[in-house]
Short mmCIF file of N, CA and C in Angstrom, two decimals:
data_model
loop_
_atom_site.label_atom_id
_atom_site.label_comp_id
_atom_site.label_asym_id
_atom_site.label_seq_id
_atom_site.Cartn_x
_atom_site.Cartn_y
_atom_site.Cartn_z
N MET C 848 0.81 -1.18 0.00
CA MET C 848 0.00 0.00 0.00
C MET C 848 0.87 1.26 0.00
N ALA C 849 1.95 1.24 0.76
CA ALA C 849 2.84 2.40 0.81
C ALA C 849 3.47 2.63 -0.56
N GLY C 850 3.79 1.55 -1.24
CA GLY C 850 4.37 1.67 -2.57
C GLY C 850 3.40 2.30 -3.55
N THR C 851 2.16 1.93 -3.47
CA THR C 851 1.13 2.49 -4.35
C THR C 851 0.95 3.97 -4.06
N LEU C 852 0.91 4.33 -2.78
CA LEU C 852 0.75 5.73 -2.39
C LEU C 852 1.94 6.57 -2.82
N SER C 853 3.15 6.04 -2.60
CA SER C 853 4.34 6.82 -3.00
C SER C 853 4.43 6.94 -4.51
N ALA C 854 4.02 5.94 -5.23
CA ALA C 854 4.03 6.01 -6.69
C ALA C 854 3.05 7.07 -7.18
N ALA C 855 1.89 7.14 -6.54
CA ALA C 855 0.89 8.15 -6.93
C ALA C 855 1.42 9.55 -6.62
N LEU C 856 2.05 9.72 -5.46
CA LEU C 856 2.61 11.02 -5.10
C LEU C 856 3.74 11.41 -6.05
N TRP C 857 4.58 10.44 -6.39
CA TRP C 857 5.69 10.71 -7.30
C TRP C 857 5.15 11.11 -8.68
N THR C 858 4.13 10.40 -9.16
CA THR C 858 3.53 10.70 -10.45
C THR C 858 2.90 12.09 -10.43
N GLN C 859 2.20 12.43 -9.34
CA GLN C 859 1.59 13.75 -9.23
C GLN C 859 2.65 14.84 -9.18
N SER C 860 3.73 14.60 -8.47
CA SER C 860 4.83 15.56 -8.38
C SER C 860 5.44 15.81 -9.75
N ARG C 861 5.67 14.75 -10.49
CA ARG C 861 6.23 14.89 -11.84
C ARG C 861 5.26 15.66 -12.75
N ALA C 862 4.00 15.41 -12.65
CA ALA C 862 3.01 16.10 -13.47
C ALA C 862 2.97 17.58 -13.11
N ASP C 863 3.03 17.88 -11.81
CA ASP C 863 3.04 19.28 -11.37
C ASP C 863 4.28 20.00 -11.89
N ARG C 864 5.41 19.33 -11.81
CA ARG C 864 6.66 19.92 -12.30
C ARG C 864 6.59 20.15 -13.81
N ALA C 865 6.02 19.23 -14.54
CA ALA C 865 5.89 19.37 -15.99
C ALA C 865 4.98 20.55 -16.33
N ARG C 866 3.87 20.71 -15.59
CA ARG C 866 2.97 21.84 -15.82
C ARG C 866 3.67 23.16 -15.52
N LEU C 867 4.45 23.20 -14.44
CA LEU C 867 5.18 24.40 -14.07
C LEU C 867 6.20 24.77 -15.16
N MET C 868 6.93 23.78 -15.66
CA MET C 868 7.90 24.04 -16.71
C MET C 868 7.21 24.53 -17.98
N GLU C 869 6.08 23.95 -18.32
CA GLU C 869 5.34 24.37 -19.51
C GLU C 869 4.85 25.81 -19.35
N SER C 870 4.38 26.14 -18.17
CA SER C 870 3.92 27.50 -17.89
C SER C 870 5.08 28.49 -18.00
N GLN C 871 6.23 28.13 -17.46
CA GLN C 871 7.40 29.00 -17.55
C GLN C 871 7.84 29.18 -19.00
N ASN C 872 7.82 28.12 -19.77
CA ASN C 872 8.20 28.20 -21.18
C ASN C 872 7.23 29.09 -21.96
N GLN C 873 5.93 28.97 -21.65
CA GLN C 873 4.94 29.82 -22.33
C GLN C 873 5.15 31.29 -21.96
N SER C 874 5.45 31.55 -20.69
CA SER C 874 5.69 32.92 -20.23
C SER C 874 6.91 33.50 -20.93
N LEU C 875 7.96 32.71 -21.02
CA LEU C 875 9.18 33.16 -21.69
C LEU C 875 8.91 33.43 -23.17
N GLU C 876 8.17 32.57 -23.81
CA GLU C 876 7.85 32.76 -25.23
C GLU C 876 6.97 33.99 -25.43
N ARG C 877 6.05 34.22 -24.51
CA ARG C 877 5.20 35.41 -24.60
C ARG C 877 6.02 36.68 -24.46
N ARG C 878 6.95 36.70 -23.50
CA ARG C 878 7.83 37.87 -23.33
C ARG C 878 8.71 38.04 -24.56
N ARG C 879 9.24 36.96 -25.08
CA ARG C 879 10.10 37.02 -26.26
C ARG C 879 9.36 37.66 -27.43
N THR C 880 8.14 37.23 -27.69
CA THR C 880 7.33 37.79 -28.76
C THR C 880 7.06 39.27 -28.51
N CYS C 881 6.73 39.60 -27.28
CA CYS C 881 6.48 41.00 -26.91
C CYS C 881 7.75 41.83 -27.13
N TYR C 882 8.90 41.30 -26.74
CA TYR C 882 10.16 42.03 -26.88
C TYR C 882 10.51 42.28 -28.34
N ILE C 883 10.27 41.30 -29.18
CA ILE C 883 10.54 41.47 -30.60
C ILE C 883 9.67 42.60 -31.16
N THR C 884 8.40 42.57 -30.80
CA THR C 884 7.47 43.60 -31.28
C THR C 884 7.85 44.97 -30.75
N LEU C 885 8.15 45.07 -29.45
CA LEU C 885 8.50 46.35 -28.84
C LEU C 885 9.80 46.90 -29.41
N ASN C 886 10.81 46.06 -29.56
CA ASN C 886 12.09 46.51 -30.12
C ASN C 886 11.92 47.01 -31.55
N THR C 887 11.20 46.25 -32.35
CA THR C 887 10.96 46.64 -33.74
C THR C 887 10.18 47.96 -33.80
N ALA C 888 9.14 48.07 -32.99
CA ALA C 888 8.32 49.27 -33.00
C ALA C 888 9.11 50.50 -32.54
N ALA C 889 9.92 50.35 -31.50
CA ALA C 889 10.72 51.49 -31.01
C ALA C 889 11.71 51.93 -32.08
N ARG C 890 12.36 50.99 -32.72
CA ARG C 890 13.33 51.34 -33.76
C ARG C 890 12.65 51.99 -34.96
N GLN C 891 11.47 51.49 -35.35
CA GLN C 891 10.76 52.09 -36.48
C GLN C 891 10.24 53.49 -36.13
N TYR C 892 9.82 53.67 -34.89
CA TYR C 892 9.35 54.98 -34.43
C TYR C 892 10.51 55.97 -34.50
N LEU C 893 11.65 55.57 -34.00
CA LEU C 893 12.83 56.44 -34.01
C LEU C 893 13.33 56.69 -35.43
N THR C 894 13.33 55.67 -36.25
CA THR C 894 13.71 55.83 -37.65
C THR C 894 12.74 56.78 -38.35
N GLY C 895 11.46 56.64 -38.05
CA GLY C 895 10.46 57.54 -38.62
C GLY C 895 10.72 58.99 -38.23
N MET C 896 11.13 59.20 -36.98
CA MET C 896 11.46 60.56 -36.56
C MET C 896 12.65 61.10 -37.33
N GLY C 897 13.66 60.27 -37.50
CA GLY C 897 14.84 60.70 -38.26
C GLY C 897 14.51 61.02 -39.70
N ASN C 898 13.67 60.20 -40.31
CA ASN C 898 13.27 60.45 -41.69
C ASN C 898 12.46 61.74 -41.81
N TYR C 899 11.56 61.95 -40.88
CA TYR C 899 10.75 63.17 -40.90
C TYR C 899 11.63 64.40 -40.66
N LEU C 900 12.56 64.27 -39.75
CA LEU C 900 13.49 65.37 -39.47
C LEU C 900 14.27 65.75 -40.73
N ARG C 901 14.81 64.76 -41.42
CA ARG C 901 15.55 65.05 -42.66
C ARG C 901 14.64 65.64 -43.73
N ALA C 902 13.42 65.16 -43.80
CA ALA C 902 12.47 65.72 -44.78
C ALA C 902 12.20 67.19 -44.48
N LEU C 903 12.06 67.52 -43.20
CA LEU C 903 11.85 68.92 -42.83
C LEU C 903 13.07 69.77 -43.17
N GLN C 904 14.25 69.24 -42.90
CA GLN C 904 15.48 70.00 -43.15
C GLN C 904 15.70 70.25 -44.64
N HIS C 905 15.28 69.30 -45.48
CA HIS C 905 15.49 69.42 -46.92
C HIS C 905 14.22 69.81 -47.68
N ASP C 906 13.13 69.95 -46.94
CA ASP C 906 11.83 70.31 -47.52
C ASP C 906 11.46 69.39 -48.68
N GLU C 907 11.60 68.08 -48.42
CA GLU C 907 11.27 67.07 -49.43
C GLU C 907 10.54 65.91 -48.77
N GLY C 908 9.41 65.54 -49.31
CA GLY C 908 8.68 64.37 -48.83
C GLY C 908 8.13 64.50 -47.42
N VAL C 909 7.83 65.71 -47.01
CA VAL C 909 7.40 65.96 -45.63
C VAL C 909 6.11 65.21 -45.31
N SER C 910 5.12 65.29 -46.16
CA SER C 910 3.82 64.66 -45.89
C SER C 910 3.94 63.14 -45.76
N ALA C 911 4.66 62.53 -46.67
CA ALA C 911 4.79 61.07 -46.64
C ALA C 911 5.56 60.61 -45.41
N THR C 912 6.64 61.31 -45.07
CA THR C 912 7.41 60.88 -43.90
C THR C 912 6.64 61.14 -42.61
N LEU C 913 5.84 62.19 -42.57
CA LEU C 913 5.01 62.44 -41.39
C LEU C 913 3.96 61.34 -41.24
N GLU C 914 3.37 60.93 -42.35
CA GLU C 914 2.38 59.85 -42.32
C GLU C 914 3.02 58.56 -41.81
N ASN C 915 4.23 58.25 -42.28
CA ASN C 915 4.94 57.06 -41.82
C ASN C 915 5.29 57.16 -40.34
N LEU C 916 5.70 58.34 -39.92
CA LEU C 916 6.03 58.56 -38.51
C LEU C 916 4.81 58.32 -37.64
N GLU C 917 3.67 58.86 -38.03
CA GLU C 917 2.45 58.70 -37.23
C GLU C 917 2.05 57.23 -37.14
N ALA C 918 2.18 56.50 -38.22
CA ALA C 918 1.86 55.08 -38.21
C ALA C 918 2.80 54.33 -37.27
N ALA C 919 4.09 54.64 -37.34
CA ALA C 919 5.07 53.99 -36.47
C ALA C 919 4.82 54.33 -35.01
N ARG C 920 4.43 55.55 -34.74
CA ARG C 920 4.15 55.96 -33.37
C ARG C 920 2.98 55.17 -32.79
N LEU C 921 1.96 54.97 -33.58
CA LEU C 921 0.79 54.21 -33.10
C LEU C 921 1.14 52.75 -32.83
N VAL C 922 1.94 52.16 -33.70
CA VAL C 922 2.37 50.78 -33.48
C VAL C 922 3.20 50.69 -32.20
N TYR C 923 4.09 51.65 -32.01
CA TYR C 923 4.91 51.68 -30.80
C TYR C 923 4.03 51.82 -29.56
N ARG C 924 3.08 52.73 -29.61
CA ARG C 924 2.18 52.96 -28.47
C ARG C 924 1.47 51.67 -28.08
N ASP C 925 0.97 50.94 -29.06
CA ASP C 925 0.26 49.69 -28.78
C ASP C 925 1.19 48.63 -28.22
N SER C 926 2.38 48.50 -28.77
CA SER C 926 3.30 47.48 -28.28
C SER C 926 3.80 47.83 -26.87
N TYR C 927 3.98 49.11 -26.61
CA TYR C 927 4.39 49.54 -25.27
C TYR C 927 3.28 49.21 -24.27
N ALA C 928 2.04 49.47 -24.62
CA ALA C 928 0.91 49.18 -23.73
C ALA C 928 0.85 47.69 -23.40
N GLU C 929 1.06 46.86 -24.40
CA GLU C 929 1.05 45.41 -24.15
C GLU C 929 2.20 45.02 -23.23
N SER C 930 3.37 45.59 -23.47
CA SER C 930 4.53 45.21 -22.68
C SER C 930 4.36 45.58 -21.21
N GLN C 931 3.64 46.64 -20.91
CA GLN C 931 3.44 47.05 -19.52
C GLN C 931 2.78 45.95 -18.70
N MET C 932 2.04 45.08 -19.35
CA MET C 932 1.30 44.05 -18.63
C MET C 932 2.10 42.76 -18.39
N ILE C 933 3.23 42.57 -19.07
CA ILE C 933 3.89 41.27 -18.96
C ILE C 933 5.38 41.31 -18.67
N VAL C 934 6.02 42.48 -18.75
CA VAL C 934 7.47 42.50 -18.59
C VAL C 934 7.86 42.69 -17.13
N PRO C 935 9.01 42.17 -16.74
CA PRO C 935 9.49 42.37 -15.37
C PRO C 935 9.95 43.82 -15.16
N ASN C 936 10.11 44.19 -13.90
CA ASN C 936 10.42 45.58 -13.56
C ASN C 936 11.68 46.13 -14.22
N ALA C 937 12.72 45.34 -14.34
CA ALA C 937 13.96 45.84 -14.95
C ALA C 937 13.72 46.27 -16.39
N VAL C 938 12.95 45.49 -17.11
CA VAL C 938 12.62 45.83 -18.50
C VAL C 938 11.62 46.98 -18.53
N LEU C 939 10.69 46.98 -17.60
CA LEU C 939 9.71 48.06 -17.54
C LEU C 939 10.39 49.41 -17.29
N ASP C 940 11.39 49.43 -16.42
CA ASP C 940 12.13 50.68 -16.17
C ASP C 940 12.83 51.17 -17.43
N ALA C 941 13.48 50.26 -18.13
CA ALA C 941 14.18 50.64 -19.37
C ALA C 941 13.18 51.09 -20.43
N SER C 942 12.02 50.44 -20.48
CA SER C 942 11.02 50.81 -21.50
C SER C 942 10.40 52.17 -21.17
N ARG C 943 10.24 52.48 -19.90
CA ARG C 943 9.72 53.81 -19.52
C ARG C 943 10.70 54.90 -19.92
N THR C 944 11.98 54.67 -19.68
CA THR C 944 12.99 55.66 -20.06
C THR C 944 12.99 55.87 -21.57
N ALA C 945 12.98 54.78 -22.32
CA ALA C 945 12.95 54.90 -23.79
C ALA C 945 11.68 55.62 -24.25
N LYS C 946 10.54 55.26 -23.68
CA LYS C 946 9.27 55.90 -24.05
C LYS C 946 9.32 57.39 -23.77
N LYS C 947 9.82 57.75 -22.61
CA LYS C 947 9.89 59.17 -22.25
C LYS C 947 10.75 59.94 -23.26
N ARG C 948 11.90 59.39 -23.62
CA ARG C 948 12.80 60.07 -24.56
C ARG C 948 12.22 60.09 -25.97
N LEU C 949 11.63 59.00 -26.39
CA LEU C 949 11.00 58.96 -27.71
C LEU C 949 9.88 59.99 -27.81
N ASN C 950 9.02 60.02 -26.82
CA ASN C 950 7.87 60.92 -26.87
C ASN C 950 8.28 62.38 -26.71
N HIS C 951 9.30 62.64 -25.93
CA HIS C 951 9.80 64.02 -25.81
C HIS C 951 10.37 64.49 -27.16
N ALA C 952 11.15 63.64 -27.80
CA ALA C 952 11.71 63.99 -29.11
C ALA C 952 10.60 64.17 -30.13
N TYR C 953 9.60 63.31 -30.07
CA TYR C 953 8.46 63.43 -30.99
C TYR C 953 7.76 64.77 -30.79
N GLY C 954 7.54 65.16 -29.55
CA GLY C 954 6.90 66.45 -29.27
C GLY C 954 7.70 67.62 -29.82
N ASP C 955 9.02 67.57 -29.62
CA ASP C 955 9.87 68.63 -30.17
C ASP C 955 9.80 68.65 -31.69
N LEU C 956 9.85 67.48 -32.28
CA LEU C 956 9.82 67.38 -33.73
C LEU C 956 8.51 67.94 -34.30
N LYS C 957 7.41 67.61 -33.67
CA LYS C 957 6.12 68.13 -34.14
C LYS C 957 6.05 69.65 -33.97
N ARG C 958 6.58 70.15 -32.85
CA ARG C 958 6.55 71.59 -32.60
C ARG C 958 7.40 72.32 -33.65
N TYR C 959 8.61 71.84 -33.89
CA TYR C 959 9.49 72.48 -34.87
C TYR C 959 9.01 72.26 -36.29
N GLY C 960 8.33 71.14 -36.53
CA GLY C 960 7.84 70.82 -37.86
C GLY C 960 6.71 71.73 -38.32
N ALA C 961 6.08 72.41 -37.37
CA ALA C 961 5.00 73.33 -37.74
C ALA C 961 5.54 74.52 -38.53
N ALA C 962 6.78 74.92 -38.27
CA ALA C 962 7.41 76.04 -39.00
C ALA C 962 8.90 75.73 -39.11
N PRO C 963 9.27 74.74 -39.92
CA PRO C 963 10.66 74.29 -39.96
C PRO C 963 11.67 75.36 -40.36
N SER C 964 11.29 76.24 -41.24
CA SER C 964 12.24 77.26 -41.69
C SER C 964 12.63 78.20 -40.54
N GLN C 965 11.79 78.30 -39.54
CA GLN C 965 12.08 79.15 -38.39
C GLN C 965 12.83 78.39 -37.29
N HIS C 966 13.00 77.09 -37.46
CA HIS C 966 13.60 76.26 -36.40
C HIS C 966 14.73 75.38 -36.92
N MET C 967 15.47 75.83 -37.89
CA MET C 967 16.54 75.00 -38.46
C MET C 967 17.60 74.66 -37.41
N GLU C 968 17.94 75.59 -36.57
CA GLU C 968 18.94 75.31 -35.53
C GLU C 968 18.41 74.27 -34.53
N GLU C 969 17.17 74.43 -34.13
CA GLU C 969 16.56 73.47 -33.21
C GLU C 969 16.47 72.08 -33.83
N LEU C 970 16.16 72.04 -35.12
CA LEU C 970 16.09 70.75 -35.81
C LEU C 970 17.46 70.08 -35.87
N ALA C 971 18.50 70.86 -36.09
CA ALA C 971 19.87 70.31 -36.09
C ALA C 971 20.22 69.80 -34.71
N ASN C 972 19.84 70.54 -33.68
CA ASN C 972 20.10 70.09 -32.30
C ASN C 972 19.31 68.83 -31.98
N LEU C 973 18.09 68.76 -32.50
CA LEU C 973 17.27 67.58 -32.28
C LEU C 973 17.89 66.35 -32.93
N GLU C 974 18.48 66.55 -34.08
CA GLU C 974 19.15 65.42 -34.75
C GLU C 974 20.26 64.87 -33.86
N GLN C 975 21.04 65.76 -33.26
CA GLN C 975 22.09 65.33 -32.33
C GLN C 975 21.49 64.65 -31.10
N HIS C 976 20.38 65.18 -30.61
CA HIS C 976 19.71 64.60 -29.44
C HIS C 976 19.25 63.17 -29.74
N LEU C 977 18.72 62.96 -30.94
CA LEU C 977 18.29 61.61 -31.31
C LEU C 977 19.45 60.63 -31.24
N HIS C 978 20.62 61.06 -31.71
CA HIS C 978 21.78 60.17 -31.74
C HIS C 978 22.43 60.00 -30.37
N ARG C 979 22.42 61.04 -29.56
CA ARG C 979 23.11 60.98 -28.26
C ARG C 979 22.25 60.46 -27.12
N GLU C 980 20.96 60.71 -27.18
CA GLU C 980 20.09 60.36 -26.05
C GLU C 980 19.04 59.31 -26.38
N VAL C 981 18.38 59.45 -27.51
CA VAL C 981 17.22 58.60 -27.77
C VAL C 981 17.66 57.22 -28.26
N TRP C 982 18.52 57.17 -29.26
CA TRP C 982 19.00 55.85 -29.73
C TRP C 982 19.62 55.05 -28.59
N PRO C 983 20.47 55.65 -27.74
CA PRO C 983 21.02 54.87 -26.63
C PRO C 983 19.96 54.34 -25.65
N SER C 984 18.87 55.07 -25.47
CA SER C 984 17.82 54.58 -24.57
C SER C 984 17.10 53.37 -25.19
N VAL C 985 16.95 53.38 -26.51
CA VAL C 985 16.37 52.22 -27.19
C VAL C 985 17.35 51.04 -27.11
N GLY C 986 18.64 51.33 -27.21
CA GLY C 986 19.65 50.28 -27.05
C GLY C 986 19.65 49.70 -25.65
N ALA C 987 19.47 50.54 -24.65
CA ALA C 987 19.41 50.06 -23.26
C ALA C 987 18.17 49.19 -23.05
N LEU C 988 17.08 49.55 -23.68
CA LEU C 988 15.87 48.73 -23.61
C LEU C 988 16.13 47.36 -24.22
N ARG C 989 16.73 47.34 -25.40
CA ARG C 989 17.05 46.07 -26.05
C ARG C 989 17.95 45.22 -25.16
N LYS C 990 18.93 45.85 -24.54
CA LYS C 990 19.85 45.13 -23.65
C LYS C 990 19.11 44.53 -22.46
N ALA C 991 18.18 45.27 -21.87
CA ALA C 991 17.39 44.77 -20.74
C ALA C 991 16.52 43.58 -21.17
N MET C 992 15.94 43.68 -22.36
CA MET C 992 15.10 42.59 -22.84
C MET C 992 15.95 41.33 -23.09
N ARG C 993 17.11 41.51 -23.69
CA ARG C 993 17.99 40.37 -23.95
C ARG C 993 18.45 39.73 -22.65
N ALA C 994 18.75 40.54 -21.67
CA ALA C 994 19.18 40.00 -20.37
C ALA C 994 18.05 39.18 -19.73
N ASP C 995 16.83 39.69 -19.82
CA ASP C 995 15.69 38.96 -19.26
C ASP C 995 15.50 37.62 -19.95
N LEU C 996 15.75 37.58 -21.24
CA LEU C 996 15.60 36.33 -21.98
C LEU C 996 16.80 35.39 -21.81
N GLY C 997 17.86 35.89 -21.19
CA GLY C 997 19.05 35.07 -21.00
C GLY C 997 19.92 35.01 -22.24
N VAL C 998 19.68 35.87 -23.21
CA VAL C 998 20.44 35.84 -24.45
C VAL C 998 21.90 36.23 -24.22
N ASP C 999 22.14 37.19 -23.34
CA ASP C 999 23.53 37.63 -23.10
C ASP C 999 24.34 36.61 -22.33
N ASN C 1000 23.67 35.59 -21.76
CA ASN C 1000 24.38 34.58 -20.98
C ASN C 1000 24.82 33.40 -21.84
N GLN C 1001 24.49 33.43 -23.11
CA GLN C 1001 24.82 32.28 -23.97
C GLN C 1001 26.11 32.53 -24.72
#
């Protein structure tokens, strides 16, 4: 009788462990998918800002690049909202920093884009800001996501 009971407990323990591992694997895969989407969206949003900035500076293709920027911003907003619900705090902190810098740069770009000929110096400074502050924050976000996935440990 003891053998039957211990076998049942052992079988239940193994089943519980298997369910736990499956749940952890699903959680990891869900975060991985979210990270891919968020990283892609952040990079496209930032690239869209750079393209719009250059269009303003050269007065070429402004409408099309603004339309692309707005589309990229919406995709980023949605992916960021999803990530808030599933990412751990370390990644959430990095994503907040990147979001703050992206949105601040976007606000400046929209403000200067209303009258670009009057803001050429500000637009040039914004270009430097994108390279010195915003791109590195997106890179830090990517690094935090990779660390959470264990990619940097391989």
